[in-house]
Short mmCIF file of C-alpha atoms in Angstrom, two decimals:
data_model
loop_
_atom_site.label_atom_id
_atom_site.label_comp_id
_atom_site.label_asym_id
_atom_site.label_seq_id
_atom_site.Cartn_x
_atom_site.Cartn_y
_atom_site.Cartn_z
CA MET A 1 34.16 -42.80 -26.34
CA MET A 2 37.47 -41.85 -24.88
CA LYS A 3 36.70 -38.19 -25.31
CA LYS A 4 33.34 -38.64 -23.53
CA SER A 5 35.02 -40.39 -20.58
CA PHE A 6 37.51 -37.57 -20.30
CA ASN A 7 34.71 -34.97 -20.17
CA ILE A 8 32.94 -36.91 -17.43
CA PHE A 9 36.19 -37.15 -15.46
CA MET A 10 36.79 -33.36 -15.70
CA SER A 11 33.21 -32.66 -14.64
CA LEU A 12 33.66 -34.77 -11.52
CA ILE A 13 36.88 -32.95 -10.64
CA LEU A 14 35.09 -29.59 -11.00
CA LEU A 15 32.22 -30.74 -8.78
CA PHE A 16 34.62 -31.93 -6.05
CA THR A 17 36.51 -28.61 -6.24
CA LEU A 18 33.34 -26.56 -5.84
CA ALA A 19 32.19 -28.76 -3.00
CA GLY A 20 35.51 -28.20 -1.27
CA CYS A 21 35.27 -24.40 -1.63
CA SER A 22 31.75 -24.40 -0.30
CA SER A 23 32.79 -26.48 2.67
CA SER A 24 35.71 -24.15 3.39
CA ASN A 25 33.50 -21.02 3.32
CA THR A 26 30.92 -22.65 5.52
CA GLU A 27 33.49 -23.53 8.16
CA SER A 28 35.11 -20.01 8.25
CA ALA A 29 31.83 -18.13 9.00
CA PRO A 30 31.40 -19.41 12.57
CA LYS A 31 35.00 -18.43 13.35
CA THR A 32 34.33 -14.87 12.18
CA ARG A 33 31.20 -14.64 14.34
CA ILE A 34 33.08 -15.97 17.34
CA VAL A 35 35.76 -13.28 16.96
CA LYS A 36 33.15 -10.53 16.62
CA ASP A 37 31.10 -11.77 19.58
CA TYR A 38 34.22 -11.87 21.74
CA SER A 39 35.08 -8.26 20.75
CA TYR A 40 31.58 -7.03 21.61
CA GLN A 41 31.67 -8.84 24.94
CA LYS A 42 34.97 -7.21 25.84
CA LYS A 43 33.50 -3.78 25.09
CA ALA A 44 30.41 -4.56 27.17
CA ASP A 45 32.55 -5.72 30.12
CA LYS A 46 34.65 -2.55 29.88
CA LEU A 47 31.59 -0.28 29.86
CA ALA A 48 30.09 -2.18 32.80
CA LYS A 49 33.27 -1.64 34.85
CA LYS A 50 33.31 2.07 33.94
CA ASN A 51 29.67 2.44 34.92
CA LYS A 52 30.39 0.77 38.26
CA ARG A 53 33.25 3.21 38.93
CA LEU A 54 31.04 6.20 38.04
CA LYS A 55 28.32 5.04 40.42
CA SER A 56 30.93 4.70 43.14
CA ASP A 57 32.30 8.23 42.43
CA ILE A 58 28.79 9.72 42.47
CA LYS A 59 28.02 8.06 45.80
CA GLU A 60 31.27 9.37 47.27
CA LEU A 61 30.51 12.93 46.12
CA GLN A 62 27.00 12.75 47.56
CA ASN A 63 28.45 11.65 50.90
CA LYS A 64 30.88 14.58 50.88
CA ILE A 65 28.05 17.03 50.14
CA THR A 66 26.05 15.63 53.05
CA GLN A 67 29.06 15.89 55.36
CA ASN A 68 29.70 19.52 54.34
CA GLN A 69 26.07 20.41 54.97
CA ASN A 70 26.08 18.70 58.37
CA TYR A 71 29.27 20.37 59.51
CA LEU A 72 28.62 23.88 58.17
CA SER A 73 30.10 26.29 60.72
CA GLU A 74 28.05 29.04 62.36
CA ASN A 75 30.09 31.65 60.48
CA ASP A 76 29.40 29.90 57.16
CA GLN A 77 25.71 29.73 58.00
CA GLU A 78 25.63 33.48 58.62
CA THR A 79 27.41 34.13 55.31
CA PHE A 80 24.99 31.84 53.50
CA SER A 81 22.07 33.68 55.06
CA ASN A 82 23.43 37.05 53.96
CA ASN A 83 23.68 35.87 50.36
CA SER A 84 20.47 33.87 50.19
CA SER A 85 17.41 34.93 48.27
CA ASP A 86 15.40 35.13 51.50
CA THR A 87 17.12 38.29 52.73
CA SER A 88 14.39 40.53 54.10
CA LYS A 89 14.11 44.18 53.10
CA ASP A 90 14.07 45.43 56.69
CA ASN A 91 17.37 43.71 57.47
CA LEU A 92 19.42 45.24 54.66
CA SER A 93 20.99 48.04 56.72
CA ASN A 94 22.38 45.47 59.17
CA LEU A 95 24.09 43.34 56.54
CA ASP A 96 27.86 43.41 56.16
CA TYR A 97 29.70 42.77 52.92
CA THR A 98 31.03 39.19 52.83
CA GLY A 99 32.41 38.92 49.31
CA SER A 100 29.34 39.15 47.06
CA GLN A 101 28.66 42.75 46.08
CA GLU A 102 25.13 41.96 44.90
CA ILE A 103 22.61 39.76 46.70
CA VAL A 104 19.00 38.88 45.99
CA VAL A 105 16.18 40.29 48.14
CA ASN A 106 12.79 38.66 48.78
CA ASN A 107 13.50 35.78 46.39
CA ASN A 108 14.04 38.38 43.65
CA GLN A 109 10.39 39.47 43.88
CA PRO A 110 9.93 43.28 43.68
CA GLU A 111 7.53 44.52 46.34
CA PHE A 112 5.01 46.49 44.26
CA SER A 113 1.27 46.59 44.85
CA ASP A 114 -1.31 46.38 42.05
CA ASP A 115 -1.74 50.16 42.28
CA ASP A 116 2.04 50.60 41.94
CA LEU A 117 1.90 48.75 38.62
CA SER A 118 -0.93 50.78 37.13
CA THR A 119 -0.23 52.64 33.86
CA ALA A 120 -3.43 54.71 34.03
CA LYS A 121 -1.51 57.96 34.56
CA GLY A 122 1.22 57.19 32.02
CA ALA A 123 4.92 57.55 32.76
CA TRP A 124 5.97 59.43 35.90
CA GLN A 125 8.83 59.90 38.39
CA THR A 126 8.96 61.03 42.04
CA TYR A 127 11.78 61.52 44.54
CA GLY A 128 11.49 61.35 48.31
CA ASP A 129 12.50 64.36 50.38
CA LEU A 130 15.96 64.53 51.90
CA ASP A 131 15.98 63.40 55.54
CA ASN A 132 17.19 65.43 58.52
CA LEU A 133 20.81 64.54 57.67
CA ASN A 134 20.41 65.70 54.05
CA ARG A 135 20.41 62.14 52.74
CA PRO A 136 18.22 60.94 49.84
CA THR A 137 15.42 58.56 50.81
CA VAL A 138 13.89 56.87 47.74
CA ALA A 139 13.38 57.31 43.99
CA ASN A 140 10.27 55.93 42.26
CA ALA A 141 9.21 55.88 38.62
CA LEU A 142 7.00 54.30 36.01
CA LEU A 143 9.54 54.29 33.22
CA ASN A 144 8.83 54.69 29.53
CA THR A 145 10.79 56.03 26.55
CA SER A 146 8.87 59.30 26.95
CA LEU A 147 10.97 60.06 30.06
CA MET A 148 14.32 59.39 28.41
CA PRO A 149 16.49 62.48 27.72
CA SER A 150 17.58 63.58 24.29
CA ALA A 151 20.22 66.06 25.49
CA LYS A 152 23.73 65.15 26.60
CA ARG A 153 24.18 65.00 30.37
CA GLU A 154 25.71 68.11 31.97
CA ARG A 155 28.48 68.07 34.55
CA LEU A 156 27.34 67.25 38.09
CA ASN A 157 28.00 69.81 40.82
CA TRP A 158 25.87 68.67 43.77
CA THR A 159 27.89 67.25 46.68
CA PRO A 160 26.02 64.38 48.39
CA THR A 161 26.61 63.34 52.00
CA GLY A 162 29.75 61.29 52.67
CA TRP A 163 31.65 62.89 49.80
CA HIS A 164 35.37 62.53 50.55
CA ASN A 165 36.72 61.60 47.15
CA LYS A 166 40.29 60.67 46.30
CA LYS A 167 42.33 58.91 43.66
CA ILE A 168 43.01 55.19 43.95
CA GLY A 169 44.79 52.81 41.57
CA SER A 170 41.78 52.42 39.25
CA GLY A 171 40.82 56.12 39.24
CA TRP A 172 38.55 58.12 41.51
CA LEU A 173 37.12 56.24 44.48
CA TYR A 174 33.65 57.78 44.40
CA ASN A 175 31.05 58.78 41.82
CA ARG A 176 28.03 61.00 42.28
CA SER A 177 25.71 58.06 41.79
CA HIS A 178 22.19 58.55 40.46
CA LEU A 179 19.54 56.45 42.16
CA ILE A 180 17.65 56.38 38.86
CA GLY A 181 20.17 56.63 36.04
CA TYR A 182 20.21 59.75 33.86
CA GLN A 183 19.54 57.72 30.71
CA LEU A 184 16.19 56.58 32.13
CA THR A 185 14.65 59.87 33.32
CA GLY A 186 16.97 62.77 32.45
CA GLN A 187 17.35 63.70 36.13
CA ASN A 188 20.83 65.10 36.70
CA ASN A 189 21.73 67.59 39.45
CA ASN A 190 18.82 66.53 41.62
CA PRO A 191 19.96 66.25 45.27
CA LYS A 192 17.11 63.80 45.94
CA ASN A 193 18.52 61.44 43.31
CA LEU A 194 22.26 61.49 44.10
CA ILE A 195 24.35 59.59 46.65
CA THR A 196 28.06 59.06 47.19
CA GLY A 197 28.73 55.69 45.57
CA THR A 198 31.90 53.78 44.86
CA ARG A 199 33.04 53.24 41.29
CA SER A 200 32.07 49.56 41.45
CA LEU A 201 28.62 50.35 42.86
CA ASN A 202 27.94 52.78 40.05
CA SER A 203 29.57 50.73 37.30
CA PRO A 204 29.30 47.92 36.62
CA GLU A 205 26.85 46.88 39.36
CA MET A 206 24.01 49.42 39.04
CA GLN A 207 24.70 50.15 35.39
CA VAL A 208 24.17 46.53 34.34
CA HIS A 209 20.57 46.66 35.58
CA GLU A 210 20.01 50.12 34.12
CA MET A 211 21.17 48.94 30.70
CA ASP A 212 18.76 45.98 30.84
CA VAL A 213 15.91 48.36 31.70
CA ALA A 214 16.86 50.82 28.94
CA TYR A 215 17.13 48.05 26.36
CA TYR A 216 13.63 46.79 27.15
CA LEU A 217 12.10 50.27 27.07
CA LYS A 218 13.69 51.14 23.73
CA LYS A 219 12.23 48.03 22.09
CA SER A 220 8.75 49.62 22.09
CA ASN A 221 7.18 52.97 23.00
CA SER A 222 4.40 51.00 24.71
CA HIS A 223 6.77 49.31 27.17
CA PHE A 224 6.60 50.37 30.83
CA ILE A 225 8.69 49.37 33.85
CA ARG A 226 7.84 50.09 37.48
CA TYR A 227 11.13 51.05 39.09
CA ARG A 228 12.33 51.89 42.59
CA VAL A 229 15.80 52.53 44.01
CA THR A 230 16.30 52.97 47.75
CA PRO A 231 19.60 54.03 49.37
CA ILE A 232 20.26 52.04 52.52
CA PHE A 233 21.92 53.88 55.42
CA ARG A 234 22.78 52.43 58.83
CA ASN A 235 21.64 54.68 61.67
CA ASP A 236 23.08 58.20 61.19
CA GLU A 237 25.91 57.28 58.82
CA LEU A 238 26.42 59.69 55.93
CA LEU A 239 27.71 57.12 53.43
CA ALA A 240 25.13 54.64 52.22
CA ARG A 241 25.82 50.97 52.94
CA GLY A 242 24.27 50.10 49.60
CA VAL A 243 21.22 50.48 47.37
CA GLN A 244 18.17 48.32 46.80
CA MET A 245 16.97 48.15 43.20
CA GLU A 246 13.53 46.87 42.23
CA ALA A 247 12.02 46.60 38.76
CA GLN A 248 8.99 45.00 37.12
CA SER A 249 8.04 45.27 33.45
CA ILE A 250 4.30 45.79 32.97
CA GLY A 251 2.36 43.08 31.16
CA ASP A 252 5.21 40.57 31.09
CA ASN A 253 8.14 39.34 33.14
CA SER A 254 10.97 40.37 30.80
CA VAL A 255 12.50 42.69 33.41
CA HIS A 256 12.08 41.48 36.93
CA PHE A 257 14.45 41.87 39.88
CA ASN A 258 14.86 42.86 43.52
CA VAL A 259 18.52 43.13 44.50
CA TYR A 260 20.73 44.80 47.08
CA ILE A 261 24.17 46.09 46.05
CA PHE A 262 26.83 46.85 48.66
CA ASN A 263 28.57 50.23 48.45
CA VAL A 264 32.13 48.88 48.62
CA GLU A 265 35.37 49.10 46.68
CA SER A 266 38.03 46.41 46.42
CA GLY A 267 41.23 47.26 48.29
CA VAL A 268 39.67 50.21 50.16
CA THR A 269 38.32 50.37 53.71
CA LEU A 270 35.41 52.82 53.95
CA ASN A 271 34.35 54.78 57.01
CA TYR A 272 30.57 54.89 56.58
CA ASN A 273 30.15 57.49 59.29
CA ASP A 274 31.56 60.26 57.11
CA GLY A 275 32.80 58.68 53.85
CA THR A 276 36.53 58.91 54.56
CA SER A 277 38.63 55.92 53.53
CA GLN A 278 41.91 54.07 53.77
CA ILE A 279 43.59 52.16 50.97
CA GLY A 280 44.52 48.59 51.83
#
């Protein structure tokens, strides 16, 4: 009897202990949730403040952009016009270099007719006659790998108009610049295809486009590109102000450009009348 009472007493103690533990766990859960909710709310408030500051910064920047556009000076407007993609072909000879050696012409659309893009006659190349001042006029081609040379280029000996070469810090000031690069057609000592061009006009400016053209042509013997390079002279000057380069791949738009590149050299003042120059 005594043993049975003792067992009952121990059972009651165990039940009260378990009940106490359960009560303790139940009470601690809400506290944990409260702490977590408070932490999340702090993060949300912080993000909201940051978002508000960003909106304010964006609005301030937009206002500054509007102010700059409204107060653009006449000189800045002229510079913007010279470098815009709406530069007309007929106006190229009147443009002056303003810091960008290459600008886009006619929204980068080459001005070829449907007949110009025909491949019915296969690959070909033609060069306009020299004008009355012995200056090249234009070089046209429908390029294909069949026109590319296999022989190494020989030394150039033709002297184009405006040729007054001299050494500057980076090397020779001028190159005998091909209108259509030798690697594309194999034309070398052709007076109709050579102008006096600065080192930077020849490379990298013109060469970058020529390499793009060559890369596309070499990808397939069936690839064709309509190509035209026009030297731009002002009045009777003997040194070209720049060159216009136009290209359009046939059947796709992989190669597509119409650009004007100024014939200039950093740190050198050129006399376009005869090609003489002054450093500095």
